[in-house]
CSV table of C-alpha atoms in Angstrom, one decimal:
chain,number,residue,atom,x,y,z
J,1,UNK,CA,-12.9,-6.3,-10.1
J,2,UNK,CA,-10.9,-7.2,-7.0
J,3,UNK,CA,-12.1,-8.7,-3.4
J,4,UNK,CA,-10.2,-8.9,-0.7
J,5,UNK,CA,-10.8,-10.0,2.7
J,6,UNK,CA,-8.7,-10.2,6.0
J,7,UNK,CA,-9.7,-10.0,9.9
J,8,UNK,CA,-10.1,-6.7,11.4
J,9,UNK,CA,-8.1,-7.5,14.6
J,10,UNK,CA,-5.9,-9.9,16.2
J,11,UNK,CA,-4.2,-10.3,19.4
J,12,UNK,CA,-1.7,-12.5,20.4
J,13,UNK,CA,1.2,-12.9,23.4
J,14,UNK,CA,4.8,-12.1,22.9
J,15,UNK,CA,6.7,-15.5,21.8
J,16,UNK,CA,3.8,-17.2,20.4
J,17,UNK,CA,2.9,-17.3,16.7
J,18,UNK,CA,0.2,-16.0,15.1
J,19,UNK,CA,-1.3,-16.5,11.5
J,20,UNK,CA,-3.2,-13.9,9.8
J,21,UNK,CA,-5.4,-15.0,7.0
J,22,UNK,CA,-6.1,-13.3,3.6
J,23,UNK,CA,-8.6,-14.5,0.8
J,24,UNK,CA,-8.9,-12.9,-2.2
J,25,UNK,CA,-11.0,-12.9,-5.9
J,26,UNK,CA,-9.3,-11.5,-8.9
J,27,UNK,CA,-9.9,-12.1,-12.7
J,28,UNK,CA,-6.1,-12.5,-13.7
J,29,UNK,CA,-3.9,-13.3,-10.5
J,30,UNK,CA,-0.5,-12.0,-10.9
J,31,UNK,CA,1.2,-11.7,-7.6
J,32,UNK,CA,0.1,-11.4,-3.7
J,33,UNK,CA,2.1,-9.3,-1.5
J,34,UNK,CA,2.2,-8.7,2.5
J,35,UNK,CA,3.5,-5.5,3.6
J,36,UNK,CA,3.3,-4.4,7.5
J,37,UNK,CA,1.9,-0.9,8.7
J,38,UNK,CA,3.0,0.7,11.9
J,39,UNK,CA,0.2,3.4,13.1
J,40,UNK,CA,0.7,6.8,11.0
J,41,UNK,CA,3.7,5.2,9.0
J,42,UNK,CA,4.1,4.1,5.6
J,43,UNK,CA,4.0,0.2,4.9
J,44,UNK,CA,6.7,-1.8,4.5
J,45,UNK,CA,7.5,-4.9,2.3
J,46,UNK,CA,7.1,-8.5,4.0
J,47,UNK,CA,6.6,-10.9,1.3
J,48,UNK,CA,5.6,-11.5,-2.4
J,49,UNK,CA,3.9,-15.1,-3.5
J,50,UNK,CA,3.2,-15.9,-6.9
J,51,UNK,CA,3.5,-19.6,-6.8
J,52,UNK,CA,2.2,-22.0,-4.5
J,53,UNK,CA,3.4,-23.1,-1.4
J,54,UNK,CA,5.6,-21.1,1.5
J,55,UNK,CA,8.3,-18.6,1.5
J,56,UNK,CA,10.1,-18.2,4.5
J,57,UNK,CA,12.2,-15.2,5.8
J,58,UNK,CA,13.1,-15.3,9.5
J,59,UNK,CA,10.4,-14.8,11.5
J,60,UNK,CA,7.9,-14.2,8.8
J,61,UNK,CA,6.6,-17.1,6.1
J,62,UNK,CA,4.1,-16.5,3.5
J,63,UNK,CA,1.7,-19.3,2.2
J,64,UNK,CA,-0.2,-19.1,-1.0
J,65,UNK,CA,-2.8,-21.3,-2.6
J,66,UNK,CA,-4.3,-19.9,-6.2
J,67,UNK,CA,-6.8,-22.5,-6.3
J,68,UNK,CA,-8.3,-21.6,-3.0
J,69,UNK,CA,-7.9,-17.7,-3.1
J,70,UNK,CA,-5.9,-18.0,0.2
J,71,UNK,CA,-3.2,-16.6,1.5
J,72,UNK,CA,-1.7,-16.5,5.5
J,73,UNK,CA,1.3,-14.6,6.9
J,74,UNK,CA,3.0,-16.6,9.7
J,75,UNK,CA,4.9,-14.5,12.4
J,76,UNK,CA,6.8,-16.3,14.9
J,77,UNK,CA,8.5,-15.8,18.1
J,78,UNK,CA,6.4,-12.7,18.0
J,79,UNK,CA,7.8,-9.4,19.6
J,80,UNK,CA,6.2,-6.3,21.2
J,81,UNK,CA,7.3,-4.4,17.7
J,82,UNK,CA,5.4,-6.5,15.7
J,83,UNK,CA,2.3,-4.7,17.2
J,84,UNK,CA,1.3,-3.1,13.5
J,85,UNK,CA,-1.2,-3.6,11.0
J,86,UNK,CA,-0.6,-6.3,8.4
J,87,UNK,CA,-2.1,-5.8,4.7
J,88,UNK,CA,-2.3,-8.0,2.3
J,89,UNK,CA,-2.4,-7.0,-1.2
J,90,UNK,CA,-3.0,-8.7,-4.4
J,91,UNK,CA,-1.6,-7.6,-8.3
J,92,UNK,CA,-3.5,-8.9,-11.2
J,93,UNK,CA,-2.9,-9.2,-15.1
J,94,UNK,CA,-5.5,-6.6,-15.9
J,95,UNK,CA,-3.5,-3.4,-14.3
J,96,UNK,CA,-0.2,-2.5,-13.1
J,97,UNK,CA,-1.3,-1.1,-9.7
J,98,UNK,CA,-1.7,-3.1,-6.3
J,99,UNK,CA,-5.1,-3.8,-4.7
J,100,UNK,CA,-5.2,-3.8,-0.7
J,101,UNK,CA,-7.1,-5.2,1.8
J,102,UNK,CA,-8.7,-3.3,4.5
J,103,UNK,CA,-5.6,-4.6,6.7
J,104,UNK,CA,-5.4,-6.8,10.2
J,105,UNK,CA,-4.6,-4.8,13.2
J,106,UNK,CA,-2.5,-7.2,15.5
J,107,UNK,CA,-1.9,-6.4,18.9
J,108,UNK,CA,0.8,-8.3,20.9
J,109,UNK,CA,0.5,-8.8,24.2
J,110,UNK,CA,2.9,-9.6,27.0
M,1,UNK,CA,20.2,8.0,-0.1
M,2,UNK,CA,18.0,6.9,-2.6
M,3,UNK,CA,14.3,6.9,-1.4
M,4,UNK,CA,10.8,8.4,-1.8
M,5,UNK,CA,10.2,11.8,0.0
M,6,UNK,CA,6.8,13.3,0.7
M,7,UNK,CA,6.1,17.1,1.8
M,8,UNK,CA,5.0,18.1,4.4
M,9,UNK,CA,4.1,15.7,6.4
M,10,UNK,CA,1.1,17.3,8.3
M,11,UNK,CA,-1.1,19.8,5.8
M,12,UNK,CA,-4.1,21.6,7.1
M,13,UNK,CA,-6.5,23.4,4.2
M,14,UNK,CA,-9.6,25.6,4.5
M,15,UNK,CA,-12.6,23.5,2.8
M,16,UNK,CA,-13.0,24.8,-0.9
M,17,UNK,CA,-9.3,25.4,-1.7
M,18,UNK,CA,-6.9,23.2,-3.6
M,19,UNK,CA,-3.9,21.8,-2.2
M,20,UNK,CA,-1.2,19.9,-4.0
M,21,UNK,CA,0.8,17.0,-2.2
M,22,UNK,CA,4.5,16.6,-3.4
M,23,UNK,CA,6.1,13.1,-4.4
M,24,UNK,CA,9.7,12.7,-5.4
M,25,UNK,CA,11.5,9.7,-5.9
M,26,UNK,CA,15.7,9.2,-6.9
M,27,UNK,CA,15.2,5.4,-7.3
M,28,UNK,CA,15.0,5.7,-11.2
M,29,UNK,CA,11.6,4.1,-10.8
M,30,UNK,CA,9.3,4.2,-13.7
M,31,UNK,CA,5.9,3.5,-12.2
M,32,UNK,CA,4.6,6.0,-9.3
M,33,UNK,CA,1.2,5.9,-7.6
M,34,UNK,CA,-0.7,7.7,-5.1
M,35,UNK,CA,-3.0,5.8,-2.4
M,36,UNK,CA,-5.2,7.5,0.2
M,37,UNK,CA,-5.9,5.8,3.3
M,38,UNK,CA,-8.6,6.7,5.8
M,39,UNK,CA,-8.8,5.1,9.6
M,40,UNK,CA,-9.0,1.9,10.0
M,41,UNK,CA,-9.1,1.2,5.9
M,42,UNK,CA,-6.4,-0.5,3.4
M,43,UNK,CA,-5.1,1.6,0.6
M,44,UNK,CA,-7.5,2.6,-2.0
M,45,UNK,CA,-5.7,3.9,-5.6
M,46,UNK,CA,-6.2,7.1,-6.9
M,47,UNK,CA,-4.0,7.6,-9.6
M,48,UNK,CA,-0.7,6.0,-11.3
M,49,UNK,CA,1.8,6.4,-13.8
M,50,UNK,CA,3.8,4.1,-15.8
M,51,UNK,CA,5.4,6.6,-17.8
M,52,UNK,CA,6.1,10.6,-18.1
M,53,UNK,CA,3.7,12.3,-19.6
M,54,UNK,CA,0.9,9.3,-19.0
M,55,UNK,CA,-1.4,8.5,-16.1
M,56,UNK,CA,-4.2,6.5,-15.6
M,57,UNK,CA,-6.8,6.8,-12.8
M,58,UNK,CA,-7.5,4.7,-10.1
M,59,UNK,CA,-10.6,3.4,-8.1
M,60,UNK,CA,-11.2,6.9,-6.4
M,61,UNK,CA,-10.0,9.8,-8.8
M,62,UNK,CA,-12.7,11.7,-8.7
M,63,UNK,CA,-12.0,15.0,-7.3
M,64,UNK,CA,-8.5,14.5,-7.6
M,65,UNK,CA,-5.7,15.7,-10.5
M,66,UNK,CA,-1.9,14.2,-11.2
M,67,UNK,CA,0.9,15.4,-13.6
M,68,UNK,CA,3.8,13.4,-14.3
M,69,UNK,CA,6.2,15.9,-16.2
M,70,UNK,CA,9.5,14.3,-14.9
M,71,UNK,CA,10.4,10.9,-14.2
M,72,UNK,CA,10.8,12.0,-10.5
M,73,UNK,CA,8.4,13.4,-9.6
M,74,UNK,CA,4.5,12.9,-9.2
M,75,UNK,CA,2.5,15.7,-7.8
M,76,UNK,CA,-1.1,15.5,-6.7
M,77,UNK,CA,-3.8,18.2,-6.4
M,78,UNK,CA,-7.1,17.4,-4.2
M,79,UNK,CA,-9.5,19.8,-5.3
M,80,UNK,CA,-12.5,21.2,-3.8
M,81,UNK,CA,-14.5,18.7,-5.7
M,82,UNK,CA,-13.4,16.1,-3.4
M,83,UNK,CA,-15.8,15.7,-0.8
M,84,UNK,CA,-14.0,14.2,2.1
M,85,UNK,CA,-10.4,15.1,1.5
M,86,UNK,CA,-9.6,14.6,5.2
M,87,UNK,CA,-7.0,11.3,4.9
M,88,UNK,CA,-3.5,9.8,5.1
M,89,UNK,CA,-2.2,10.3,1.2
M,90,UNK,CA,0.7,7.6,0.6
M,91,UNK,CA,2.9,7.9,-2.5
M,92,UNK,CA,4.9,4.8,-4.0
M,93,UNK,CA,7.2,3.8,-6.7
M,94,UNK,CA,8.9,0.7,-8.4
M,95,UNK,CA,10.6,-0.3,-11.3
M,96,UNK,CA,8.4,-1.9,-14.3
M,97,UNK,CA,10.9,-4.5,-15.0
M,98,UNK,CA,10.9,-7.2,-12.5
M,99,UNK,CA,7.6,-9.2,-11.5
M,100,UNK,CA,9.0,-9.5,-8.2
M,101,UNK,CA,9.2,-5.9,-7.6
M,102,UNK,CA,7.0,-4.1,-4.7
M,103,UNK,CA,6.4,-0.9,-4.2
M,104,UNK,CA,7.9,1.1,-2.1
M,105,UNK,CA,6.3,4.2,-0.2
M,106,UNK,CA,7.0,7.4,0.5
M,107,UNK,CA,6.4,8.4,4.7
M,108,UNK,CA,3.0,9.9,3.7
M,109,UNK,CA,1.2,13.5,3.9
M,110,UNK,CA,-1.8,13.9,6.7
M,111,UNK,CA,-4.2,16.2,5.1
M,112,UNK,CA,-6.7,17.7,7.1
M,113,UNK,CA,-9.5,20.0,5.8
M,114,UNK,CA,-11.0,22.5,8.2
């Protein structure tokens, strides 16, 4: 089976940087995804990591360490619209569907 | 426009009634998925299908049923056997070919059982 842990809530200030961590345990790791979900809406894809290292995409970056079962999502130059839940999801070789963590609710304050 | 549609956005049913949630995609994706989300929680997998006329149970399949008669459509029936059906239901789809390919989600259906 799989186990994915993320902090439940985080608060940060507009213009700042925030790092959202995700740890996972899986029998056959085959990729990690980050999604953003605004309240009452569907998740939207942010990033994908399958190899160790940092993937950068504009204000958002995602890091993966397979040996540590650890990933983080880094959000720079925070904007009010970044207030949302951020979901970490892992795919393993055993099945074709993603397993999601419970999500981290980020509140950006002025 | 290509995408995934779910209807209706809000659905109310009386306890003990079966209800079917629709999911249609015109992205020519092979795989389709149903997830359930409860307040403050992540997504839990109900059922998924990789090809027409075939589907697999996810982590919380009890009380639900699906069909995949067409590539574009993957309806979910919430039966009276589901003990606590009130939740936000999300349908997703993806191609099978690419490893990097991610799932794309529909707008969701919020089901309330009275």
